Coordinates of C-alpha atoms and ligand atoms in Angstrom, one line a residue:
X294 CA 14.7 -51.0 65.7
X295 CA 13.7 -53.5 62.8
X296 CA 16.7 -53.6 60.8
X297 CA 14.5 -54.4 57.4
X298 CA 13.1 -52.5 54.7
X299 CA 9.2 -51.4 54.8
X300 CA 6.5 -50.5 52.7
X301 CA 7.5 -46.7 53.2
X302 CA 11.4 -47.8 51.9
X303 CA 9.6 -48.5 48.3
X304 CA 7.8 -46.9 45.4
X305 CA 5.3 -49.0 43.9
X306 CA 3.5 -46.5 41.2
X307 CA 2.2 -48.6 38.3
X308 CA 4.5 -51.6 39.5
X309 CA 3.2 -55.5 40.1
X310 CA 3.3 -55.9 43.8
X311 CA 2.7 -59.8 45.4
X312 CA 1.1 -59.1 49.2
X313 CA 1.8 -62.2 51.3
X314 CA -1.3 -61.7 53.8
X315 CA -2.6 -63.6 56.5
X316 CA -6.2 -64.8 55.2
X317 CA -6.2 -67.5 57.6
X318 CA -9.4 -67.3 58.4
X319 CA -11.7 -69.2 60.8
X320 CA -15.1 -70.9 57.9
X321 CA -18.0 -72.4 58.8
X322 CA -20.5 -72.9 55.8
X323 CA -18.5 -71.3 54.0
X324 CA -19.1 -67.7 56.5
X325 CA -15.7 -66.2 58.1
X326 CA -16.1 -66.5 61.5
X327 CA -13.8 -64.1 62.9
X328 CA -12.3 -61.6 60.4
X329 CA -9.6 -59.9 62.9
X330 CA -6.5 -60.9 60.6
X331 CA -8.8 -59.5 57.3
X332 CA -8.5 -56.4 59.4
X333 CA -5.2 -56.7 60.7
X334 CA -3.9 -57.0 56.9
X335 CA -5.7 -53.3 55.8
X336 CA -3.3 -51.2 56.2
X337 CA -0.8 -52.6 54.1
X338 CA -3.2 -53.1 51.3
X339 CA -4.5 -49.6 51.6
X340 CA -1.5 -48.0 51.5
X341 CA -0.5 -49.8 48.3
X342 CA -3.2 -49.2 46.5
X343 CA -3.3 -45.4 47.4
X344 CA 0.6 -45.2 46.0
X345 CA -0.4 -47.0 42.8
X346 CA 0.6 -50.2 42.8
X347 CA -1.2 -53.1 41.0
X348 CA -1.6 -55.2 44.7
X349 CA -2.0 -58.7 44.0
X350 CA -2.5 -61.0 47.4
X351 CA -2.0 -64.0 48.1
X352 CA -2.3 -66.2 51.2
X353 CA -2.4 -69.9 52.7
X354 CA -6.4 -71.1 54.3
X355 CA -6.4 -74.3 56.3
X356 CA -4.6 -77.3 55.3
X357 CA -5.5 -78.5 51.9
X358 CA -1.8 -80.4 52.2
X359 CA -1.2 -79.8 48.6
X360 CA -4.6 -80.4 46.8
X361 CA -7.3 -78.6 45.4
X362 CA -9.9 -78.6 48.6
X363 CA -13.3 -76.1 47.4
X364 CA -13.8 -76.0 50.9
X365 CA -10.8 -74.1 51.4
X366 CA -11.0 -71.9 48.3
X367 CA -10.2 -68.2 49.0
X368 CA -13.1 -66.8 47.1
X369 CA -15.4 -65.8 50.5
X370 CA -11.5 -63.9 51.5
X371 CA -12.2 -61.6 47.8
X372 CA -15.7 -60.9 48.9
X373 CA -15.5 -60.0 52.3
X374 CA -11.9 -57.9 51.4
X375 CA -13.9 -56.3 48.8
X376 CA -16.1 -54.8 51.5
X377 CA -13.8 -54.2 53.9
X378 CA -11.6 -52.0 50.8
X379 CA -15.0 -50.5 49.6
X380 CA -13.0 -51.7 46.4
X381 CA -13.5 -54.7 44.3
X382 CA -11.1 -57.6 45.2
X383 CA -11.3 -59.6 42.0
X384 CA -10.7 -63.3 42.9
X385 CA -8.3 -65.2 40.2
X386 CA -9.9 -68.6 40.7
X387 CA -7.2 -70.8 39.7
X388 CA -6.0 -74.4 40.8
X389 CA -2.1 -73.9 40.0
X390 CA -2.5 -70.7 41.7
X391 CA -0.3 -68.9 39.3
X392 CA -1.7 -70.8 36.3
X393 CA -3.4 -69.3 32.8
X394 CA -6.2 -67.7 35.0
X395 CA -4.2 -65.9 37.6
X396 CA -1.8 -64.3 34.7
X397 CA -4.5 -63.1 32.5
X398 CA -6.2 -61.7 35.8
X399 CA -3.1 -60.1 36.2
X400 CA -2.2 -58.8 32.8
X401 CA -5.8 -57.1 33.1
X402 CA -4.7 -55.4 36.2
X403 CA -4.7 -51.2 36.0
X404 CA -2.9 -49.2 38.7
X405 CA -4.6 -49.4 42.1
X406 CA -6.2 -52.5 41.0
X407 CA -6.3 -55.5 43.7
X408 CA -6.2 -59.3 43.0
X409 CA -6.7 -62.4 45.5
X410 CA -4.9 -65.5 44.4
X411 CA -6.3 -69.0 45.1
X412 CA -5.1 -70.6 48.7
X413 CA -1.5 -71.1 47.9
X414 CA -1.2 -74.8 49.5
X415 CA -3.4 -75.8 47.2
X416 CA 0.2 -76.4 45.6
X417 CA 2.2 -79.1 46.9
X418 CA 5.4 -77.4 46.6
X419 CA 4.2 -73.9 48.9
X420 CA 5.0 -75.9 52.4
X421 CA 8.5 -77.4 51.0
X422 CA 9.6 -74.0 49.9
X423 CA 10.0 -76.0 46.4
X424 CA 12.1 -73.7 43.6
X425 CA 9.0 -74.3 41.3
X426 CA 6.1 -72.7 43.1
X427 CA 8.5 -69.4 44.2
X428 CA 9.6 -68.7 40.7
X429 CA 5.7 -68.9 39.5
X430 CA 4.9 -66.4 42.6
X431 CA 7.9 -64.5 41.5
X432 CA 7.3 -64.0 38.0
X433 CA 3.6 -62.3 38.4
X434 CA 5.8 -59.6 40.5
X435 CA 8.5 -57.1 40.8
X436 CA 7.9 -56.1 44.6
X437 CA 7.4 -58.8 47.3
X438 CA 5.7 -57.4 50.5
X439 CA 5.6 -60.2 53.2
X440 CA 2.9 -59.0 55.9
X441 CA 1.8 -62.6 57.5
X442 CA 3.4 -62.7 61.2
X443 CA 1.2 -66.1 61.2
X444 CA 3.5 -67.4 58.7
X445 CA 6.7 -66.0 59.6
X446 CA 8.0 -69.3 61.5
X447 CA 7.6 -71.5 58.7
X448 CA 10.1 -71.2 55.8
X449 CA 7.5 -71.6 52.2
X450 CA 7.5 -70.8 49.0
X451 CA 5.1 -67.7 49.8
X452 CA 7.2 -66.4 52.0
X453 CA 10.8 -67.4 51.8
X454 CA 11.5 -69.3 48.2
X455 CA 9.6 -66.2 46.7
X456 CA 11.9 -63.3 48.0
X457 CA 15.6 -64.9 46.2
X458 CA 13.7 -64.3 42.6
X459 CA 12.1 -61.0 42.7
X460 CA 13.7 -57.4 42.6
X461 CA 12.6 -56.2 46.2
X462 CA 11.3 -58.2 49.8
X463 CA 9.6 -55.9 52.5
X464 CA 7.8 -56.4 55.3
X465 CA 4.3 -54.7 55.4
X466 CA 2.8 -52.7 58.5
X467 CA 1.3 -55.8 60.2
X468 CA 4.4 -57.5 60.1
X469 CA 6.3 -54.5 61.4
X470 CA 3.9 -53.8 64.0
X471 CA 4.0 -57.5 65.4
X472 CA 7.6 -57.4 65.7
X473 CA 7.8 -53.8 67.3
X474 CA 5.6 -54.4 70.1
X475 CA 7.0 -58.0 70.7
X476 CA 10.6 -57.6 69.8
X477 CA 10.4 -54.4 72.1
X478 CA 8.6 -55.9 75.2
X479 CA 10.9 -58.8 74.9
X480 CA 14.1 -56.9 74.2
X481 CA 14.2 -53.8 76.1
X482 CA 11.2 -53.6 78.6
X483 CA 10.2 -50.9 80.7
X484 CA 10.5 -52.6 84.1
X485 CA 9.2 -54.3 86.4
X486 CA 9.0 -56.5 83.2
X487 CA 6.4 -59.4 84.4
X488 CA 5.4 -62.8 82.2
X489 CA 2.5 -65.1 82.7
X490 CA 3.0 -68.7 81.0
X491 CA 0.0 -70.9 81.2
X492 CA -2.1 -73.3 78.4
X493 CA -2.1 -76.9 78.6
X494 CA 1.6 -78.1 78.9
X495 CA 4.9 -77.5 79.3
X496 CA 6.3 -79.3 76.5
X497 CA 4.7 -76.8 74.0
X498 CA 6.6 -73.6 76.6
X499 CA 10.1 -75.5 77.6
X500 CA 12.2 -72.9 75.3
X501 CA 9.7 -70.2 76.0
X502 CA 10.0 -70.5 79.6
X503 CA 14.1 -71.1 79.4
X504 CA 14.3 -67.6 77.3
X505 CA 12.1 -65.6 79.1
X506 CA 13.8 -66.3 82.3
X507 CA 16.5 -64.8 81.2
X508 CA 14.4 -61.6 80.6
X509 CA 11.9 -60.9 83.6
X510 CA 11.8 -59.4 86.6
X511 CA 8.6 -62.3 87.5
X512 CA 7.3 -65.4 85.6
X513 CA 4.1 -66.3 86.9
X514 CA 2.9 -70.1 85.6
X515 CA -0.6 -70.9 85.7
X516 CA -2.8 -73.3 83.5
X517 CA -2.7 -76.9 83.0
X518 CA 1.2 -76.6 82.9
X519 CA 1.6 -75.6 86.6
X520 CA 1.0 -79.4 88.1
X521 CA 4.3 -80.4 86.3
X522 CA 6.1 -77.9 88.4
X523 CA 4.3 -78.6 91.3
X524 CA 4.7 -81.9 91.0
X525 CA 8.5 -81.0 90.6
X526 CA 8.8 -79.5 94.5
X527 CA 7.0 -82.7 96.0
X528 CA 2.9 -81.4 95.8
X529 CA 0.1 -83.7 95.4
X530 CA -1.4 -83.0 91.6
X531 CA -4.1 -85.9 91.8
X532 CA -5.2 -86.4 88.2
X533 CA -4.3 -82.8 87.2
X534 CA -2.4 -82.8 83.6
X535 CA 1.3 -83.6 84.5
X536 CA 4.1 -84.6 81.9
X537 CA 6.2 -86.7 84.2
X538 CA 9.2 -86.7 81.6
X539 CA 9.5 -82.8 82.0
X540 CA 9.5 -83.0 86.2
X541 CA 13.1 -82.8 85.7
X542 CA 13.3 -79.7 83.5
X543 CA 10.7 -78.2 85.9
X544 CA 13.4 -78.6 88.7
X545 CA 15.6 -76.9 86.6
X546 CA 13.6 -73.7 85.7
X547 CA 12.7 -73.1 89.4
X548 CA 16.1 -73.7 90.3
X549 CA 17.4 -70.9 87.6
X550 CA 14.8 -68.4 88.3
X551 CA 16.5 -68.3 91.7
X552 CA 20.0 -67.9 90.1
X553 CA 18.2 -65.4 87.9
X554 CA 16.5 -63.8 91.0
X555 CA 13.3 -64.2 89.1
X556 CA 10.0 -64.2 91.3
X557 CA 8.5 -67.3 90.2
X558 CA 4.9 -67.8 91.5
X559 CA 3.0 -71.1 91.2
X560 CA -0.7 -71.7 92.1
X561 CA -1.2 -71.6 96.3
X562 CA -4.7 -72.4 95.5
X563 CA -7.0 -74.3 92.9
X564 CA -10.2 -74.8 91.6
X565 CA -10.5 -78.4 91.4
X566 CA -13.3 -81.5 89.6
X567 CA -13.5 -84.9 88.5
X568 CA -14.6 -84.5 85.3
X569 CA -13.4 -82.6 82.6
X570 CA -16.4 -80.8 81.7
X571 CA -18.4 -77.7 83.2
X572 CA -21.2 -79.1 84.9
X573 CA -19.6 -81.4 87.5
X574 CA -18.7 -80.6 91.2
X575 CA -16.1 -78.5 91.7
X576 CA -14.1 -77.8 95.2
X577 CA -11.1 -75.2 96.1
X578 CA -8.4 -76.6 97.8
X579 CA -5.5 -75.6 98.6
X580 CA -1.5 -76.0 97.0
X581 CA -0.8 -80.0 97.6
X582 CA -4.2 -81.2 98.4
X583 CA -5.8 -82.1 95.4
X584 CA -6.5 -85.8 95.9
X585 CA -6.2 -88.6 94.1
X586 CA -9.7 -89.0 92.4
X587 CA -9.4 -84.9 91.5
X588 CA -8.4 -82.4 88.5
X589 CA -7.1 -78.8 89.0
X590 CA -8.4 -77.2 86.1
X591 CA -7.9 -73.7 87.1
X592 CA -6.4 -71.4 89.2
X593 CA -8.3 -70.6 92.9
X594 CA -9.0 -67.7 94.1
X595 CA -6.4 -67.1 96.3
X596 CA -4.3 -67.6 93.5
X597 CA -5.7 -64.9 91.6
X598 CA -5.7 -62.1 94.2
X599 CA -1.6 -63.0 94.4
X600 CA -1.3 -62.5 90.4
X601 CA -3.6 -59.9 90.2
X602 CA -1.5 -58.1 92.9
X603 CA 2.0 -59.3 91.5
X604 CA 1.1 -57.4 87.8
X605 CA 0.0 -54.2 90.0
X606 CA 3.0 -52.8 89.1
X607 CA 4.0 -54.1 85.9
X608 CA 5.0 -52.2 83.4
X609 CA 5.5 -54.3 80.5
X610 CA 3.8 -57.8 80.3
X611 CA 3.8 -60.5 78.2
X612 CA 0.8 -62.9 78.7
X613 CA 0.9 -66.4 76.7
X614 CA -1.4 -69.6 77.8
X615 CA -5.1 -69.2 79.5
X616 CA -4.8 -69.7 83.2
X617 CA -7.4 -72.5 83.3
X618 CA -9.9 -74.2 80.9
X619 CA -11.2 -71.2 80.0
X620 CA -13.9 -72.8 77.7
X621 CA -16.3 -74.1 80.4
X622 CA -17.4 -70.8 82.1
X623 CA -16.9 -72.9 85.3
X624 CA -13.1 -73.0 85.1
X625 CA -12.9 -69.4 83.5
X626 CA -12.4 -67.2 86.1
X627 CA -8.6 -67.1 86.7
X628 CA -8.3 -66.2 82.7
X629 CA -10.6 -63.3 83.2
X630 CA -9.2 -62.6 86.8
X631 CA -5.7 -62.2 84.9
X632 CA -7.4 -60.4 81.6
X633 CA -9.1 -58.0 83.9
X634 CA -5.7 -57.4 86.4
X635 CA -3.9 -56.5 82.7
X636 CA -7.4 -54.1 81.9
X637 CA -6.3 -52.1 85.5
X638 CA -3.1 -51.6 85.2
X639 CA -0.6 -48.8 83.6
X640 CA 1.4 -51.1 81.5
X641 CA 2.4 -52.0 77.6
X642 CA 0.1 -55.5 77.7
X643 CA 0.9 -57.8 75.3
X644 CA -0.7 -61.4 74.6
X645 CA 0.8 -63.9 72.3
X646 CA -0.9 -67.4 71.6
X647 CA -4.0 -68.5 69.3
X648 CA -6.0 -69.5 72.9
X649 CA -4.6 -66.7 74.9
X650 CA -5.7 -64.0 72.1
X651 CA -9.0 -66.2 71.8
X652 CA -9.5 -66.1 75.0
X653 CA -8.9 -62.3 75.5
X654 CA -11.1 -60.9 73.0
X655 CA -14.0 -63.7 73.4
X656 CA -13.5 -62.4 77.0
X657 CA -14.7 -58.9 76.2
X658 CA -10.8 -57.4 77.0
X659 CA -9.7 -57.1 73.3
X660 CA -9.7 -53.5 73.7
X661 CA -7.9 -52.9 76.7
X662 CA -4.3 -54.6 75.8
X663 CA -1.9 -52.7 74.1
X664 CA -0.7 -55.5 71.6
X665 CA -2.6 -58.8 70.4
X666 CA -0.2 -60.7 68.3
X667 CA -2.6 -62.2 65.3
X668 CA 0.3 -65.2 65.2
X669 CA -0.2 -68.0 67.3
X670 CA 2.7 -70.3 66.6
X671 CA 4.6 -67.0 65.5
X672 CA 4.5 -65.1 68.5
X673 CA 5.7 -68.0 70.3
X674 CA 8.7 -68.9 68.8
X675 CA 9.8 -65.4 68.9
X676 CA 8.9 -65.3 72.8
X677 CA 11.6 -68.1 72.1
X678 CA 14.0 -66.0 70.9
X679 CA 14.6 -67.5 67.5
X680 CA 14.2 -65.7 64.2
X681 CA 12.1 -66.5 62.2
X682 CA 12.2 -67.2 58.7
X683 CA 9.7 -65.2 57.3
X684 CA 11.1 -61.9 58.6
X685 CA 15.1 -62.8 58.1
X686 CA 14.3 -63.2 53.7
X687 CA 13.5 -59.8 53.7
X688 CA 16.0 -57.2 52.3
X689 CA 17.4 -55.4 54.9
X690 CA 17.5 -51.5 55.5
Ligands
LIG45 P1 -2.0 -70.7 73.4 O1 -2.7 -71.2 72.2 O2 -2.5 -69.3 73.9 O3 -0.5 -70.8 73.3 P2 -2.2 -73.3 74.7 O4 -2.6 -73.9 73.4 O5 -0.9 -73.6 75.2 O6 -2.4 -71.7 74.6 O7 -3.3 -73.7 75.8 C1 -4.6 -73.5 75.7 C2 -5.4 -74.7 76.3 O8 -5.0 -75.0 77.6 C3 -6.9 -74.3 76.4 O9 -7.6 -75.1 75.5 C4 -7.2 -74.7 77.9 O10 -8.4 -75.4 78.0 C5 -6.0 -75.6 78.3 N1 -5.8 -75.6 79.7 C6 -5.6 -74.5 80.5 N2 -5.5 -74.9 81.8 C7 -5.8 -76.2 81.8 C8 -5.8 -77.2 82.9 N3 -5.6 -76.9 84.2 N4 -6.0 -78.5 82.5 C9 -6.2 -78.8 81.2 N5 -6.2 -78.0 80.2 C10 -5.9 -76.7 80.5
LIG46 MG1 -3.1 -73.1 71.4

């Protein structure tokens, strides 16, 4: 179903080959933190240096916004790679990226070989797509294999301006598999095809929300964004997060999910506080009866029997926004409650959003979905409908 060329569409024996990964790693002290998209990006890298190629990787870290930040160097990336591979990852330290260091690094390169390039916004141009930095990043290659999904809904020199100047653009495994497992679930679902929106607000969803309606059998909305639409059909919210300049497009939604004949299910129930923190009171009450001085900041229990019984017999579903502030264990327990209805059931489960997949795994349910999409932004925009950069400047099949 994707429509461009792979990895397996090229041969790479004894040729340069510039790997745009995903090394967008969570540091503290200079220790990754969480190494899922170092794993993610494996496959690829494996496969390349296993057909010969001389794999050269590069990736963005952070936001050095076009300086030379040591903080964000790549270097702890080449060490932990280099373990991961059971091969050495020689790190070309280099502040132009592609300067004097990088190329002799390269020239040095025998077949199989793998080198990490320094974090690629470390030049200004990489986040303008700027002609300069792509022709560097195009001259130390022949093949360009673009395997960040993170990256993919951003148009830079690392993963757009790159692909006009070099002989071929692919897409590598991770990339592939993101798009497969999203594309499909969004595209052609096995029905009853059911969505869950939640997160913090609307604003960050509208386009999400407007596309997906057009897909599912059920959109179920939970998560700070649910007062807005509650709001929207006349309920008390009380100090609950409401954006009152989107009441209007709430009306809207609800009124085409019943054009649509989309089940739409709000919140019946809540767990409410006056505080935003865990250790405060909390009280359940029930749909328009919050009160004035009080904050819904998660889903109630009756709430979460009627979504956990509404997925029952899902067969595809896509999951995007935490179902409450799922970072105080206090307000927690509609996330897992929704995590553990996805665990149950007999379905293709797919979760898309940097909280959401957080959430997920920190809950203990990694395992047990069929998809986590390792691109927060990504994934959404896609769930939007729109294509994204990254993907479209490959060559096609
Ligand atoms: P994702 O990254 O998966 O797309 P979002 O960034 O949209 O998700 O939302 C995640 C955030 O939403 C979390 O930090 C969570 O605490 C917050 N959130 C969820 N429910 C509420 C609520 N009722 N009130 C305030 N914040 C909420
Ligand atoms: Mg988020």
């Amino acid at each position: 179903m994707l429509n461009k060329k792979t990895v397996d569409d090229i041969s790479v024996k004894g040729k340069r080959v510039l790997v745009r990964c995903d090394f967008n790693v969570p540091l503290q002290d200079g220790k990754i933190t969480d190494e899922n998209r170092l794993v993610a990006a494996l496959p690829t890298i494996n496969k390349l240096i296993q057909d010969g190629g001389k794999v050269i990787l590069c990736s963005h870290l952070g936001k050095p916004k076009g300086e030379v930040k040591p903080e964000l160097s790549l270097a702890p990336v080449a060490k932990r790679l280099s373990e991961l591979l059971n091969k050495e990852v020689i790190f070309a330290a280099d502040d132009n990226v592609v300067g004097d260091n990088a190329k002799k690094a390269i020239e040095n390169m025998k077949d199989g070989d793998v080198v990490l390039l320094e974090n690629t916004r470390f030049r200004p141009e990489e986040t303008k797509n700027g002609e300069a930095f792509s022709k560097d990043l195009a001259s130390i290659a022949e093949i360009f294999v673009n395997d960040a999904f993170g990256t993919a809904h951003r148009a830079h020199c690392s993963n757009v301006g790159v692909t006009e100047y070099v002989d071929e653009a692919v897409v590598g495994y991770l990339m592939k598999k993101e798009i497969e497992f999203l594309g499909n679930a969004v595209n052609n679902p096995e029905r009853p095809f059911v969505a869950i929106l939640g997160g913090a607000k609307v604003s960050d969803k509208i386009n999400v929300i407007n596309n997906l309606l057009e897909k599912v059998d059920t959109l179920i909305i939970g998560g700070g964004m649910a007062y807005t639409f509650l709001k929207a059909m006349g309920n008390d919210v009380g100090k609950s997060l409401l954006e009152e300049d989107k009441i209007e497009y709430a009306k809207e939604m609800i009124q085409k999910a019943e054009e649509k004949g989309v089940r739409f299910l709000l919140p019946i129930d809540h767990v409410v506080a006056q505080e935003f923190k865990n250790d405060t009171p909390i009280k359940i009450v029930p749909r328009g009866s919050i009160g004035s001085d009080w904050e819904g900041l998660d889903i109630g229990p009756k709430t979460r029997e009627l979504y956990a019984d509404a997925l029952k017999d899902a067969k595809t579903v896509v999951w995007n926004g935490p179902m409450g502030v799922f970072e105080f264990e206090n307000f927690a327990k509609g996330t897992i409650a929704v995590a553990e209805a996805l665990a149950n059931i007999d379905a293709t489960t797919i979760i898309g959003g940097g909280d959401s997949a957080a959430a997920v795994n920190n809950l203990g349910f990694g395992d047990k979905m069929t998809h986590i999409s390792t691109g927060g932004g990504a994934s959404l925009e896609f769930l939007e409908g729109k294509e994204l950069p990254g993907v479209a400047a490959a060559n096609d099949k």
